[in-house]
XYZ file of C-alpha atoms in Angstrom:
706
model
C -16.587 -18.347 0.732
C -13.013 -16.059 0.560
C -10.864 -17.789 -1.228
C -7.904 -19.191 0.281
C -4.086 -19.027 -1.150
C -2.735 -22.349 -1.991
C -0.930 -23.703 1.155
C 2.861 -24.081 0.690
C 4.246 -27.203 2.354
C 7.298 -26.468 3.713
C 8.996 -28.145 0.966
C 12.326 -30.272 1.401
C 13.422 -30.979 4.998
C 15.230 -28.762 7.693
C 18.695 -28.894 5.684
C 17.272 -27.247 2.674
C 15.807 -24.538 4.562
C 19.512 -23.804 6.267
C 20.823 -23.218 2.713
C 17.715 -21.033 1.542
C 17.645 -19.138 5.319
C 21.257 -18.946 6.616
C 21.098 -18.527 10.680
C 21.590 -14.959 12.083
C 24.485 -13.650 13.936
C 25.181 -14.620 17.658
C 24.166 -11.729 20.250
C 21.675 -10.028 22.186
C 18.663 -11.168 20.266
C 19.711 -14.944 20.713
C 17.919 -14.706 24.121
C 14.318 -14.454 22.368
C 14.916 -16.621 19.178
C 15.601 -19.694 21.433
C 12.424 -18.679 23.448
C 10.452 -18.903 20.590
C 7.694 -21.663 20.202
C 8.084 -22.263 16.279
C 11.050 -22.497 13.615
C 11.063 -19.204 11.681
C 12.498 -21.017 8.434
C 9.591 -23.284 8.590
C 7.350 -20.546 8.811
C 9.257 -18.608 6.134
C 8.591 -21.453 3.822
C 5.401 -21.724 4.764
C 4.139 -18.491 3.738
C 6.515 -17.953 0.810
C 7.553 -21.368 -0.683
C 10.968 -22.112 -1.385
C 10.400 -20.572 -5.074
C 9.331 -16.972 -3.905
C 12.323 -17.080 -1.265
C 14.966 -17.943 -3.917
C 14.248 -15.156 -5.757
C 14.250 -12.635 -2.632
C 17.482 -13.857 -2.371
C 18.824 -13.236 -5.645
C 17.430 -9.904 -5.595
C 18.869 -8.935 -2.374
C 22.264 -10.302 -3.288
C 22.477 -8.142 -6.639
C 21.444 -5.088 -4.763
C 24.140 -5.880 -2.198
C 26.930 -6.354 -4.671
C 26.320 -3.709 -6.743
C 28.155 -0.593 -5.774
C 25.136 1.509 -7.606
C 23.358 0.676 -4.744
C 26.116 1.173 -1.921
C 24.571 3.207 1.063
C 26.541 6.260 1.878
C 26.301 6.536 5.736
C 26.294 10.003 7.098
C 25.707 11.460 3.423
C 22.914 13.782 2.451
C 22.173 13.664 -1.598
C 21.034 16.761 -2.843
C 17.613 15.968 -4.774
C 19.049 16.315 -8.081
C 21.605 13.796 -7.485
C 19.108 12.059 -5.740
C 17.121 11.675 -8.967
C 19.831 10.903 -11.199
C 21.083 7.930 -9.054
C 17.534 6.904 -8.384
C 17.376 6.620 -12.362
C 20.735 4.838 -12.676
C 19.391 2.257 -10.340
C 15.808 2.035 -12.483
C 17.946 1.409 -15.731
C 20.107 -1.378 -13.721
C 16.800 -3.216 -12.870
C 16.209 -3.507 -16.430
C 19.669 -4.750 -16.586
C 19.446 -7.311 -14.191
C 15.983 -8.635 -15.657
C 15.117 -10.707 -12.414
C 12.097 -12.078 -13.896
C 11.353 -13.317 -17.751
C 7.701 -12.578 -19.041
C 7.399 -16.810 -18.996
C 8.117 -16.517 -15.431
C 5.482 -13.769 -14.530
C 3.078 -15.678 -16.545
C 3.522 -19.006 -14.891
C 3.576 -17.309 -10.886
C 2.068 -13.466 -10.916
C 3.128 -13.246 -7.642
C 6.658 -13.404 -8.173
C 6.678 -9.897 -9.980
C 4.432 -8.917 -7.017
C 7.310 -10.123 -4.797
C 10.017 -8.481 -7.103
C 8.341 -4.787 -6.528
C 8.241 -5.355 -2.810
C 12.277 -6.596 -2.775
C 12.950 -3.561 -4.370
C 10.817 -0.926 -2.653
C 12.655 -2.491 0.517
C 15.820 -1.255 -0.193
C 14.209 2.026 -1.642
C 10.854 2.826 -2.818
C 12.205 5.484 -5.522
C 13.332 3.260 -7.775
C 10.809 0.762 -7.280
C 8.031 3.052 -7.985
C 9.989 4.586 -11.070
C 10.705 1.260 -12.377
C 6.627 0.195 -11.797
C 5.029 3.151 -13.072
C 6.997 2.658 -16.054
C 6.839 -1.190 -16.812
C 3.407 -1.829 -14.617
C 1.058 1.192 -14.437
C 2.205 2.646 -18.043
C 2.401 -0.394 -19.942
C -0.030 -2.070 -18.178
C -2.999 0.273 -19.154
C -1.699 0.307 -22.774
C -1.642 -3.576 -22.905
C -5.274 -3.888 -21.541
C -6.397 -1.824 -24.412
C -5.966 -3.267 -27.588
C -3.544 -5.737 -29.810
C -2.331 -2.848 -32.165
C 0.018 -1.310 -29.175
C 2.319 -4.613 -28.890
C 4.676 -2.956 -30.851
C 4.793 -0.051 -28.515
C 4.779 -2.139 -25.169
C 8.313 -3.514 -26.902
C 9.741 -0.369 -26.672
C 8.712 0.093 -23.078
C 10.457 -3.104 -21.898
C 13.632 -1.805 -24.024
C 13.235 0.989 -22.639
C 13.350 2.889 -25.541
C 10.738 5.120 -24.669
C 9.810 5.821 -20.384
C 6.497 6.211 -19.615
C 4.012 7.908 -16.912
C 0.387 7.760 -16.229
C -0.902 11.494 -16.529
C -4.514 11.483 -14.778
C -4.442 14.335 -11.860
C -4.267 17.857 -12.537
C -3.518 20.934 -10.486
C -7.246 21.539 -9.527
C -8.334 18.192 -9.754
C -7.000 15.117 -8.088
C -9.681 12.570 -6.756
C -12.546 13.870 -8.450
C -11.500 12.418 -11.880
C -14.869 13.264 -13.593
C -13.333 16.857 -13.403
C -10.299 16.415 -15.565
C -10.294 19.474 -17.690
C -7.577 18.285 -20.449
C -9.017 17.781 -23.582
C -8.710 15.682 -26.511
C -10.959 17.072 -29.910
C -10.817 14.473 -33.049
C -9.956 16.237 -36.259
C -11.535 14.357 -38.840
C -9.887 16.191 -41.670
C -6.297 15.044 -40.520
C -7.570 11.968 -38.678
C -5.739 13.162 -35.151
C -6.665 14.010 -31.880
C -5.702 17.269 -30.723
C -4.840 17.436 -26.891
C -5.172 21.102 -25.180
C -4.714 22.064 -21.604
C -7.429 25.219 -21.397
C -5.840 27.117 -18.341
C -3.150 26.320 -15.745
C -5.404 24.992 -13.164
C -5.811 22.232 -15.577
C -2.198 21.076 -15.793
C -1.243 17.242 -15.341
C -0.072 17.504 -11.844
C 1.650 15.028 -9.526
C 2.636 12.770 -12.332
C 5.410 10.155 -11.119
C 8.274 9.857 -13.886
C 7.348 12.904 -15.704
C 9.021 15.704 -13.506
C 12.557 14.590 -15.493
C 12.437 11.213 -17.400
C 9.407 10.366 -19.044
C 9.253 10.827 -23.211
C 5.818 9.312 -23.402
C 2.263 9.538 -21.339
C -0.950 7.722 -20.655
C -2.906 11.215 -20.760
C -6.483 11.302 -19.456
C -8.607 13.751 -21.305
C -12.156 14.659 -21.804
C -13.088 12.651 -25.244
C -15.093 15.557 -27.822
C -16.227 14.708 -31.366
C -16.491 16.843 -34.343
C -20.288 17.386 -33.563
C -19.197 18.990 -30.534
C -20.319 16.282 -27.699
C -18.115 15.474 -25.002
C -17.828 11.671 -24.982
C -16.234 11.487 -21.248
C -12.618 10.362 -19.817
C -10.879 8.560 -21.988
C -7.067 7.658 -22.208
C -4.287 8.678 -25.053
C -0.657 8.013 -25.605
C 1.088 11.434 -25.765
C 5.068 11.767 -26.413
C 5.998 14.619 -24.145
C 9.774 14.588 -24.767
C 12.249 13.779 -27.510
C 13.916 10.284 -26.850
C 17.244 11.397 -28.132
C 17.476 14.753 -26.077
C 15.022 14.417 -23.321
C 14.032 18.202 -24.635
C 9.941 18.767 -24.611
C 8.083 18.098 -28.001
C 6.834 21.418 -29.311
C 3.372 22.060 -27.906
C 4.462 20.680 -24.517
C 5.654 22.214 -21.409
C 6.748 20.053 -18.998
C 8.914 20.072 -15.687
C 9.471 19.106 -11.630
C 6.854 20.084 -8.907
C 9.646 20.287 -6.633
C 10.372 18.883 -3.205
C 8.171 16.619 -1.273
C 7.896 15.109 2.331
C 9.164 11.889 1.178
C 10.389 9.703 -2.216
C 12.519 12.768 -3.394
C 14.260 10.307 -5.940
C 11.011 9.857 -7.901
C 10.367 13.000 -10.046
C 6.908 13.903 -9.798
C 5.911 16.272 -12.661
C 3.620 18.698 -14.358
C 2.611 19.151 -17.603
C 0.823 21.506 -20.141
C -0.621 20.912 -23.448
C -1.068 23.582 -26.286
C -3.000 21.856 -29.437
C -0.568 18.750 -29.646
C -1.974 16.025 -32.465
C -1.706 12.908 -31.904
C -2.601 9.948 -34.294
C -5.920 8.590 -34.126
C -4.485 5.211 -33.512
C -3.157 6.634 -30.031
C -6.605 6.441 -28.361
C -6.024 3.549 -25.355
C -10.042 2.095 -26.822
C -10.806 0.702 -23.728
C -13.907 2.190 -22.998
C -14.514 3.665 -26.370
C -13.270 4.412 -29.872
C -13.578 7.265 -32.722
C -14.518 6.166 -36.359
C -13.058 7.923 -39.456
C -16.082 9.877 -40.120
C -15.949 10.870 -35.928
C -18.371 8.763 -34.498
C -18.408 7.759 -31.446
C -18.680 4.147 -30.603
C -18.105 1.771 -27.142
C -19.098 -1.724 -26.550
C -20.096 -0.557 -22.998
C -23.461 1.108 -23.332
C -23.780 2.405 -19.654
C -22.136 5.244 -19.265
C -21.085 5.067 -15.285
C -19.635 1.490 -16.750
C -17.826 3.208 -19.280
C -16.023 5.430 -17.160
C -15.180 2.624 -14.786
C -14.118 0.949 -17.582
C -11.564 3.881 -18.436
C -10.224 3.755 -15.020
C -9.808 0.480 -14.424
C -6.009 0.702 -14.122
C -6.550 2.570 -10.414
C -7.262 -0.629 -9.424
C -3.992 -1.959 -9.976
C -2.090 1.023 -8.202
C -4.406 0.303 -5.223
C -3.916 -3.201 -4.950
C -0.174 -2.619 -5.140
C -0.291 0.161 -2.523
C -2.099 -2.119 0.018
C 1.154 -4.363 -0.495
C 3.416 -1.593 -0.511
C 1.735 -0.518 2.821
C 2.112 -3.702 4.445
C 5.631 -3.912 3.391
C 6.229 -0.552 5.247
C 4.545 -1.797 8.437
C 7.034 -4.752 8.216
C 9.755 -2.547 8.121
C 8.610 -0.748 10.801
C 8.177 -3.498 12.645
C 11.245 -5.237 12.203
C 13.392 -2.242 13.528
C 11.151 -1.327 16.506
C 10.636 -5.190 17.623
C 14.493 -6.063 17.537
C 15.078 -2.281 19.142
C 12.517 -3.377 22.104
C 14.235 -6.828 22.163
C 17.800 -5.542 22.592
C 17.149 -2.447 24.621
C 17.250 -2.362 28.212
C 16.136 0.021 30.518
C 14.901 -0.340 34.448
C 14.178 -3.341 36.251
C 12.678 -5.214 39.061
C 15.798 -4.090 41.058
C 18.455 -1.288 40.667
C 20.907 -3.906 39.774
C 18.854 -5.713 37.000
C 17.635 -3.965 33.857
C 15.043 -5.486 31.116
C 14.331 -5.357 27.495
C 11.584 -3.007 26.818
C 9.510 -5.779 25.104
C 9.064 -7.086 28.663
C 7.267 -4.293 29.367
C 3.180 -4.627 28.876
C 2.622 -1.079 27.318
C 5.850 -1.841 24.879
C 3.802 -5.236 23.855
C 0.602 -3.154 23.228
C 2.177 -0.742 21.377
C 3.907 -2.976 18.500
C 2.576 -6.300 18.957
C -1.264 -5.389 17.472
C 0.684 -4.242 14.884
C 2.777 -7.084 14.367
C -0.426 -9.219 14.108
C -2.114 -6.442 11.446
C 1.152 -7.434 9.266
C 0.677 -10.978 9.033
C -3.084 -10.584 8.613
C -2.757 -7.815 5.644
C 0.281 -9.806 4.211
C -1.723 -12.492 3.668
C -5.017 -10.264 2.483
C -2.558 -8.307 0.345
C -1.265 -11.435 -1.523
C -4.834 -13.273 -1.574
C -6.474 -9.775 -3.370
C -3.487 -9.687 -6.027
C -4.296 -13.566 -6.943
C -8.119 -11.917 -7.128
C -7.027 -9.489 -9.657
C -4.717 -11.526 -11.646
C -8.085 -13.520 -12.238
C -9.785 -10.522 -13.320
C -6.781 -9.144 -15.537
C -6.911 -12.302 -17.358
C -10.757 -11.733 -18.364
C -9.855 -7.789 -19.076
C -6.893 -9.080 -21.428
C -9.307 -11.561 -23.464
C -12.009 -9.021 -23.591
C -14.463 -10.890 -21.817
C -17.756 -9.092 -21.418
C -19.540 -11.629 -19.236
C -21.572 -10.802 -15.918
C -19.099 -12.249 -13.959
C -16.229 -10.159 -15.670
C -18.306 -7.102 -14.567
C -19.016 -8.530 -11.391
C -15.616 -9.292 -10.666
C -14.856 -5.458 -11.542
C -17.375 -4.273 -8.857
C -15.975 -6.599 -6.306
C -12.191 -5.824 -6.982
C -13.094 -2.149 -6.981
C -14.977 -2.324 -3.666
C -11.905 -4.301 -1.981
C -9.048 -2.212 -3.226
C -10.766 1.149 -2.446
C -11.001 0.120 1.354
C -8.022 -2.027 1.585
C -5.859 0.988 0.000
C -7.140 3.066 3.588
C -6.613 0.157 5.835
C -3.176 -0.916 4.873
C -1.834 2.613 4.463
C -3.503 3.774 8.052
C -2.445 0.823 9.490
C 1.186 1.523 8.263
C 1.644 5.031 8.904
C 0.500 4.894 12.801
C 2.569 2.116 13.155
C 5.863 3.875 11.572
C 4.927 6.631 14.103
C 4.251 4.155 16.778
C 7.376 2.215 16.150
C 9.424 5.830 15.676
C 8.250 6.719 19.574
C 8.496 3.346 20.899
C 12.480 3.407 20.044
C 12.783 6.669 21.946
C 15.537 9.099 20.977
C 17.380 6.540 18.570
C 14.057 6.391 16.828
C 14.430 9.902 16.105
C 17.786 9.536 14.399
C 17.606 9.763 10.292
C 20.005 6.358 10.270
C 17.560 4.283 11.695
C 15.085 4.847 9.102
C 12.117 5.111 10.811
C 11.619 8.648 9.503
C 12.028 7.464 6.015
C 9.790 4.801 6.450
C 7.149 7.059 8.155
C 7.578 9.896 5.182
C 7.571 7.287 2.446
C 4.340 5.686 3.316
C 2.458 8.947 3.547
C 1.585 9.725 0.063
C 0.104 5.922 0.082
C -2.651 7.686 1.986
C -3.506 10.080 -0.676
C -2.332 8.927 -4.386
C -4.652 6.818 -6.601
C -7.306 8.555 -4.139
C -7.887 10.119 -0.954
C -8.755 7.413 1.683
C -11.536 9.032 2.977
C -12.999 9.702 -0.307
C -12.518 5.776 -1.766
C -14.067 4.349 1.525
C -17.449 5.973 0.172
C -16.942 4.215 -3.069
C -17.167 0.769 -1.249
C -19.464 1.867 1.195
C -21.823 2.746 -1.857
C -21.123 -0.972 -3.239
C -22.216 -2.205 0.109
C -25.514 0.319 -0.233
C -26.216 -1.152 -3.570
C -27.422 -4.577 -2.249
C -29.790 -3.262 -0.187
C -32.823 -3.678 -2.368
C -31.776 -7.668 -2.384
C -31.619 -7.662 1.182
C -35.097 -6.007 1.651
C -36.308 -8.098 -0.782
C -34.908 -11.504 0.375
C -33.627 -11.974 -3.353
C -30.559 -14.597 -3.560
C -27.146 -12.608 -4.273
C -23.813 -13.449 -4.082
C -20.458 -11.948 -5.089
C -17.233 -14.092 -7.297
C -14.890 -13.815 -4.137
C -17.481 -14.113 -1.813
C -16.728 -11.141 0.441
C -20.600 -9.615 0.461
C -21.837 -13.358 1.288
C -22.292 -12.719 4.751
C -25.217 -10.425 3.906
C -27.217 -12.984 2.773
C -27.948 -13.739 6.664
C -28.451 -10.199 7.171
C -31.589 -10.494 9.126
C -30.415 -13.200 11.240
C -27.193 -11.929 11.898
C -28.923 -8.764 13.513
C -30.188 -10.752 16.306
C -26.685 -11.750 17.638
C -25.401 -10.727 20.465
C -21.909 -10.860 22.405
C -21.989 -14.488 23.618
C -18.131 -15.223 25.414
C -18.189 -15.716 29.157
C -14.355 -15.655 29.944
C -11.319 -14.228 28.388
C -10.315 -17.471 27.303
C -13.791 -17.780 25.128
C -12.202 -14.593 23.270
C -8.919 -15.904 22.640
C -9.609 -17.559 19.094
C -10.540 -14.893 16.033
C -14.137 -17.227 15.481
C -15.584 -14.582 18.283
C -14.363 -10.962 16.852
C -15.090 -12.638 13.485
C -18.806 -13.126 14.262
C -18.781 -9.530 16.167
C -17.593 -7.945 13.073
C -20.053 -10.013 10.640
C -22.792 -8.179 13.389
C -20.998 -4.673 12.921
C -21.166 -4.649 9.066
C -24.915 -5.636 9.422
C -25.737 -3.147 11.836
C -23.899 -0.316 9.766
C -25.421 -0.888 7.042
C -28.746 -1.109 8.292
C -27.952 2.288 9.725
C -26.335 3.956 7.221
C -29.396 2.582 4.772
C -32.059 4.402 7.533
C -30.067 7.808 7.969
C -29.689 7.881 4.447
C -33.416 7.498 3.582
C -33.768 10.086 6.490
C -31.907 12.488 4.759
C -33.883 12.033 1.579
C -37.135 12.181 3.559
C -36.202 15.720 4.994
C -36.374 17.001 1.266
C -32.506 17.145 0.779
C -30.957 16.167 -2.281
C -28.833 12.829 -3.103
C -25.749 14.966 -2.830
C -26.354 16.638 0.393
C -28.228 13.289 1.591
C -24.882 11.243 0.851
C -22.598 13.909 2.254
C -24.531 13.878 5.681
C -24.322 10.068 5.805
C -20.465 9.459 5.961
C -18.953 10.383 9.397
C -20.251 7.425 11.618
C -22.345 5.835 8.983
C -21.024 4.951 5.698
C -17.383 5.678 6.620
C -17.499 3.559 9.789
C -19.333 0.759 7.160
C -16.525 0.648 4.613
C -13.887 0.358 7.492
C -15.707 -1.952 9.082
C -16.423 -4.042 6.246
C -12.837 -4.306 5.044
C -11.320 -5.202 8.486
C -14.036 -7.852 8.779
C -12.684 -9.188 5.338
C -9.130 -9.307 6.064
C -9.750 -11.317 9.373
C -12.147 -13.672 7.412
C -9.595 -14.444 4.961
C -6.824 -14.532 7.864
C -8.933 -16.774 9.842
C -9.885 -19.345 7.622
C -6.112 -19.887 6.564
C -4.766 -20.062 10.111
C -7.474 -22.570 10.975
C -6.819 -24.791 7.688
C -6.269 -27.964 9.089
C -3.329 -28.453 6.403
C -1.432 -25.778 8.708
C 1.514 -27.789 10.114
C 1.066 -28.452 13.909
C 4.240 -26.831 14.624
C 3.002 -23.031 13.371
C -0.545 -23.371 14.116
C -0.684 -22.323 17.693
C 1.035 -18.871 16.736
C -0.744 -17.791 13.907
C -4.098 -18.690 15.494
C -2.726 -16.128 18.136
C -1.709 -13.753 15.438
C -5.370 -13.821 14.000
C -6.971 -13.294 17.578
C -5.105 -10.502 18.216
C -5.602 -8.814 14.998
C -9.066 -9.394 15.105
C -9.386 -8.092 18.953
C -7.571 -5.399 18.558
C -8.991 -3.623 15.470
C -12.562 -4.615 16.816
C -11.653 -2.842 20.429
C -11.932 0.447 18.086
C -15.631 -0.302 17.530
C -16.627 -1.108 20.905
C -18.494 1.989 21.406
C -20.913 0.843 18.571
C -21.141 -2.593 19.650
C -22.607 -1.442 22.836
C -24.626 1.220 21.225
C -26.405 -1.182 18.496
C -27.035 -3.812 21.412
C -24.742 -6.558 20.485
C -22.796 -6.173 23.471
C -23.969 -4.906 27.393
C -22.966 -4.761 30.818
C -19.121 -4.144 31.505
C -17.527 -7.705 30.915
C -17.686 -7.754 27.145
C -15.430 -4.786 26.819
C -13.457 -6.066 29.656
C -12.931 -9.574 28.241
C -11.790 -8.196 25.090
C -9.339 -5.808 26.473
C -7.935 -8.519 28.801
C -7.626 -10.958 25.771
C -5.436 -8.628 23.964
C -3.065 -8.221 26.788
C -2.710 -11.653 27.440
C -2.288 -12.246 23.764
C 0.533 -9.930 23.618
C 1.789 -11.753 26.507
C 1.709 -14.684 24.748
C 3.285 -13.610 21.214
C 6.316 -11.462 23.367
C 8.575 -14.713 22.941
C 7.563 -15.004 19.543
C 8.010 -11.299 18.360
C 11.454 -11.449 17.533
C 11.213 -14.815 15.239
C 7.861 -13.168 13.623
C 9.910 -10.246 12.225
C 12.891 -12.448 11.286
C 10.588 -14.304 9.276
C 9.816 -11.435 6.785
C 12.426 -8.790 8.015
C 14.932 -8.008 4.852
C 18.970 -8.733 5.248
C 20.439 -6.088 7.092
C 21.966 -4.455 3.894
C 18.349 -4.040 2.824
C 16.673 -2.556 5.870
C 19.345 -0.458 6.197
C 19.073 0.555 10.277
C 21.792 0.075 12.998
C 19.399 -0.222 15.366
C 17.307 -2.938 13.229
C 20.290 -4.984 12.135
C 19.811 -8.528 12.723
C 22.403 -8.977 15.315
C 20.860 -6.964 17.901
C 24.287 -5.196 18.807
C 22.480 -1.803 18.941
C 25.213 0.339 20.448
C 28.285 -1.322 18.475
C 25.874 -0.845 15.328
C 25.046 3.078 16.075
C 28.567 3.587 17.203
C 29.882 2.264 13.914
C 27.979 4.115 12.017
C 28.317 7.590 13.411
C 31.652 7.356 13.086
C 31.492 6.244 9.641
C 30.027 9.878 8.566
C 32.391 11.904 6.785
C 32.182 14.859 8.737
C 31.343 13.407 12.348
C 34.412 14.502 13.794
C 35.249 17.878 11.787
C 34.718 21.102 13.347
C 32.155 23.423 11.972
C 32.874 25.402 8.599
C 31.910 28.510 10.405
C 34.066 27.568 13.705
C 35.659 31.640 12.833
C 31.999 33.156 13.836
C 32.326 32.046 17.350
C 36.275 31.896 17.962
C 36.946 35.309 16.316
C 33.940 37.218 15.281
C 32.187 37.966 18.752
C 29.145 39.451 18.613
C 28.829 43.232 19.793
C 26.137 42.868 22.604
C 23.327 45.256 21.907
C 25.090 46.813 18.561
C 21.467 46.512 17.021
C 19.157 47.903 19.501
C 16.746 50.585 19.059
C 18.037 53.604 19.700
C 14.402 55.517 19.875
C-alpha cells in the first residue's frame, strides 16, 4: 500500500488553537467564514501539527519584524540591487538559524517547511539558501566522511556553493556533458577543462555573483585515455577573500530572466584548472593513486544514476515549491472572488463572483489539487528521507536500489504534474481576478513568472516523463510472465492485477455515485493498465517495422508513454490522498470536506482523459461522461462555501502573501487604494512633462520629400 503520513491529532483544545492561529480581521470575507462547514484552525492543526505551526509563526514573525525584509510599495529595484538584497537576506537567514541540525534530524519535515515559508516571501533568497545548504552541501555529504570539515565551512558561510551540471549546449541530456576531468598521476591532481564555449557551465544558480565553490560535473578520464563517465568534483571558482575568479576560471552572470531575478544564475569555463585528487566526490567511483578507476557499482547505468542521485532531491523540492505557488495564487484569487461583487439577479443586488458557476469551475478544482498535491509532496519527501538515510549509511541492498528507482520515477513525474498545475492555475487565477490580477502589486504575475522555471530546471518536464514511463514499461516482462513483483512504496503494486483490471468497466449509475474518490480512482487504475498495454504494443509494432530502439521509443511518446506517465502520477497522488481522507482516524468534523476535495481532484483530473476512457472501452454511452461532468460541478458548488476557510488553512500572513487583493480582511478596494497612494511617484508629473507642454511636434517635419 502507498504510505500514509502519520495523522496529526488536533492536539490540545480550542484555546490552544486560538493562541497558535489568531482570528482574521473583520471584513467582507466574514460571511463566507461563517458559512464554512468546518473549523479552519482544527484543519490547520490536523495537516501540520502544532510544532510545524509554531515554526511557521516564528519564521513569518522574524521576517515581518526585520527591516531588511520590508516591502517597498511602488519601487522597482534594478537587477543588481535586487541581487544584492537577495544575498543580504540569504545571509540573514544564517543569522536566524531557524533550525538546529538536531531538530532537522528529529523531524526532517521541519526543514521542508522552513524552505517553503521563506519561499512564500520570495523564492530568490530561499533558492539561494537551499542551493548552498541543501543541494551543494547535500551532494558533498552523501559522498564521503572526508568532506566533514568542508561541510562545516558551508554551514558557517566561509564558502558559498553552487551545483554546476548543465552547460550552454547541454541541459536535460546530461550524458552529453563535455567538461572534462583528467587525472594526472604525477601530481595526484584532476585537471578540469572546458573544451570550447559551448561546454561552458550555464544556468548555475548562485554562480553568477556569489559562489566561491562549485560541485562540477565532468567526464572523468583516467591516464590510459579511457572515459569513465560523468562524475562530480569540488572546484574553487572564486577567492573567498575578494570574490575574484581564481586563475584559469572565467565566471559571470548570464543576465536577466523572466523571473527569480534576485537569484544570480551564472556561467563558468575552466582552462586546465588543477584540483587535489581528494576533491572527487566518490559517490559513483574513484581513482587510485596509480590512476586506476574503481567503483563498487558495476553496472554503468546504475553508476550514472548514482552520480546524479541528488537531482531527485531537487525534483522533490520543486514538487513542493510548485504546490506552494499553487497555494499562494489560490489564496489571492479565492479571497478576491469572495469579496468582489459584480452583477446579480437584479440591478440593485450585486453578488460575489465566487457565486458564479464558471468562477467555481475555474478555481475550485485547483483548490482540490492544492490539498492533494500538498499531501503527496509531504509523503514523497518522507519517502526520500528513508532513501537518503540508506544513502548516508552506504547501504547496498536490493531494497535500497529499488527505493532509488521508485523515488526517481515518482519525482520525475511529480515535478511535471505539480509545476504544470501551478503554472496553469497561476494564469487562471490571474484572469479570474480580472484587470486587478494584472497589476504587479497583487503578485499573481510574480507567482506565475517565478513558477515558470519549475517546468524546466532539474529536467525538462516532457523529457522527465519519459523516465517514469520507462520505469513502468520495465515491469511488462513480470506482468506477461505473471511473476510476483512489488515496489517498496507500493506505487506499482496496482499492476499486480493488470490482467483483471483491464476487464473493468465504468459502473456508476448516477451523479451521486461519482461523489466519492473511489470512482475516479478505479478509473485511473484501469487507465494506467490500458495505457501501459497500448504503449507496450506500440513499441513492439515500431520495432517490428524495422525501426531502431531510439526511433521506436521516440515514436511512442505522444498519446502513449507520455500519457501513461501522467496518468500514473495522477493515480498515485489520488491513491495516497484517497487513503488519507478516508482514514477512520480523521476527525468527523473534517472528513466530509476532505472527502469532497479528494473526489473533486480525482474527477477533475480524470475528465482530461475522457476520450481515452471511451476509446479503450472503459466507458460507453453519453451517461458516463455526463455523470463525471455533473459531479465536478456539484462538488464545486458544495465546496464554494468552504473555499475561503480552505485557503485560510494554508495562506501565509498578509505581510508574506504581499497582495492587496489577497489580504485576510477582504477589503479589496481600501487595500489597493492605500497601496497605490504609497507609491513614491504615483502622483508625480512625469519628468518628461516639457515634451508635451513646451516641445510640440512639427507635424510632417520628417515626411519624405521624394
